[in-house]
Amino acid sequence: MELFYYLFINIFAFITMGWDKRRSIRKDWRVPEKHLLLLPLMGAAPGILLGMYIWKHKTKKPLFYIGVPILYLLHRLLIMPTLSDALFYLRSWW
């Protein structure tokens, strides 16, 4: 189940980066940066990073090329263990 979540969220993040790049070229409404930076905290840092380099989008912004790896580490070190413990507890409780 967790594998499907991480696949989905990373594919979603990758597509969102491409969509935002396309919107920026067209000078259209864009995805707010705070929303793009929320995705790595949800486990989508690989999708965001891949999208940054495939689409060449947000690669010159330190908030992204430094911030996304830091948010990924925060997710791996703080959020994921807590979530895994909670899921283990819930599974053992049922």
CSV table of C-alpha atoms in Angstrom, one decimal:
chain,number,residue,atom,x,y,z
A,1,MET,CA,0.0,0.0,0.0
A,2,GLU,CA,2.8,2.4,0.9
A,3,LEU,CA,4.5,1.6,-2.4
A,4,PHE,CA,1.4,2.7,-4.4
A,5,TYR,CA,1.3,5.9,-2.3
A,6,TYR,CA,4.9,6.8,-3.1
A,7,LEU,CA,4.5,5.9,-6.8
A,8,PHE,CA,1.4,8.0,-7.1
A,9,ILE,CA,2.7,11.1,-5.2
A,10,ASN,CA,5.9,11.1,-7.2
A,11,ILE,CA,4.2,10.8,-10.5
A,12,PHE,CA,1.8,13.5,-9.5
A,13,ALA,CA,4.7,15.8,-8.4
A,14,PHE,CA,6.6,15.1,-11.7
A,15,ILE,CA,3.5,16.0,-13.8
A,16,THR,CA,2.8,19.0,-11.6
A,17,MET,CA,6.3,20.4,-12.3
A,18,GLY,CA,5.8,19.9,-16.0
A,19,TRP,CA,2.4,21.5,-15.9
A,20,ASP,CA,3.8,24.5,-14.0
A,21,LYS,CA,6.6,24.9,-16.5
A,22,ARG,CA,4.2,24.9,-19.4
A,23,ARG,CA,2.0,27.5,-17.6
A,24,SER,CA,5.1,29.7,-17.0
A,25,ILE,CA,6.0,29.6,-20.7
A,26,ARG,CA,2.5,30.7,-21.5
A,27,LYS,CA,2.5,33.4,-18.8
A,28,ASP,CA,-0.6,31.8,-17.3
A,29,TRP,CA,-1.7,31.2,-13.7
A,30,ARG,CA,0.9,29.1,-11.9
A,31,VAL,CA,1.1,26.6,-9.1
A,32,PRO,CA,2.1,28.4,-5.9
A,33,GLU,CA,5.7,27.6,-4.8
A,34,LYS,CA,4.5,26.7,-1.3
A,35,HIS,CA,2.3,24.0,-2.9
A,36,LEU,CA,5.3,22.6,-4.8
A,37,LEU,CA,7.4,22.7,-1.7
A,38,LEU,CA,4.7,20.8,0.3
A,39,LEU,CA,5.0,17.8,-2.0
A,40,PRO,CA,8.5,16.8,-0.8
A,41,LEU,CA,7.3,16.7,2.8
A,42,MET,CA,4.6,14.3,1.6
A,43,GLY,CA,7.3,12.0,0.1
A,44,ALA,CA,7.5,13.4,-3.4
A,45,ALA,CA,11.0,14.8,-3.4
A,46,PRO,CA,12.2,12.4,-6.1
A,47,GLY,CA,9.4,13.4,-8.4
A,48,ILE,CA,10.0,17.1,-7.8
A,49,LEU,CA,13.8,16.7,-8.4
A,50,LEU,CA,13.2,14.7,-11.5
A,51,GLY,CA,10.7,17.2,-12.8
A,52,MET,CA,13.2,20.1,-12.0
A,53,TYR,CA,15.8,18.5,-14.2
A,54,ILE,CA,13.7,17.0,-17.0
A,55,TRP,CA,11.5,20.1,-17.4
A,56,LYS,CA,14.4,22.5,-16.5
A,57,HIS,CA,12.1,24.2,-14.1
A,58,LYS,CA,13.0,26.0,-10.8
A,59,THR,CA,16.6,24.8,-11.2
A,60,LYS,CA,18.1,28.2,-10.4
A,61,LYS,CA,16.1,28.8,-7.3
A,62,PRO,CA,18.0,27.9,-4.1
A,63,LEU,CA,14.7,27.3,-2.4
A,64,PHE,CA,14.3,24.3,-4.7
A,65,TYR,CA,17.7,23.0,-5.4
A,66,ILE,CA,18.7,23.2,-1.8
A,67,GLY,CA,15.3,23.1,-0.1
A,68,VAL,CA,13.9,20.0,-1.8
A,69,PRO,CA,16.7,17.7,-0.7
A,70,ILE,CA,16.5,19.1,2.8
A,71,LEU,CA,12.7,18.5,2.8
A,72,TYR,CA,13.3,15.0,1.6
A,73,LEU,CA,15.7,14.3,4.5
A,74,LEU,CA,13.1,15.8,6.9
A,75,HIS,CA,10.5,13.4,5.5
A,76,ARG,CA,12.8,10.4,5.7
A,77,LEU,CA,14.1,11.2,9.2
A,78,LEU,CA,11.0,12.6,11.0
A,79,ILE,CA,7.7,12.0,9.2
A,80,MET,CA,8.2,8.5,7.7
A,81,PRO,CA,9.4,6.8,10.9
A,82,THR,CA,6.5,8.3,12.8
A,83,LEU,CA,4.0,7.3,10.1
A,84,SER,CA,5.5,3.8,9.9
A,85,ASP,CA,5.2,3.4,13.7
A,86,ALA,CA,1.6,4.7,13.6
A,87,LEU,CA,0.7,2.2,10.8
A,88,PHE,CA,2.4,-0.6,12.7
A,89,TYR,CA,0.4,0.2,15.8
A,90,LEU,CA,-2.9,0.4,13.9
A,91,ARG,CA,-2.2,-2.9,12.2
A,92,SER,CA,-1.4,-4.7,15.4
A,93,TRP,CA,-4.4,-3.2,17.1
A,94,TRP,CA,-6.8,-4.7,14.5
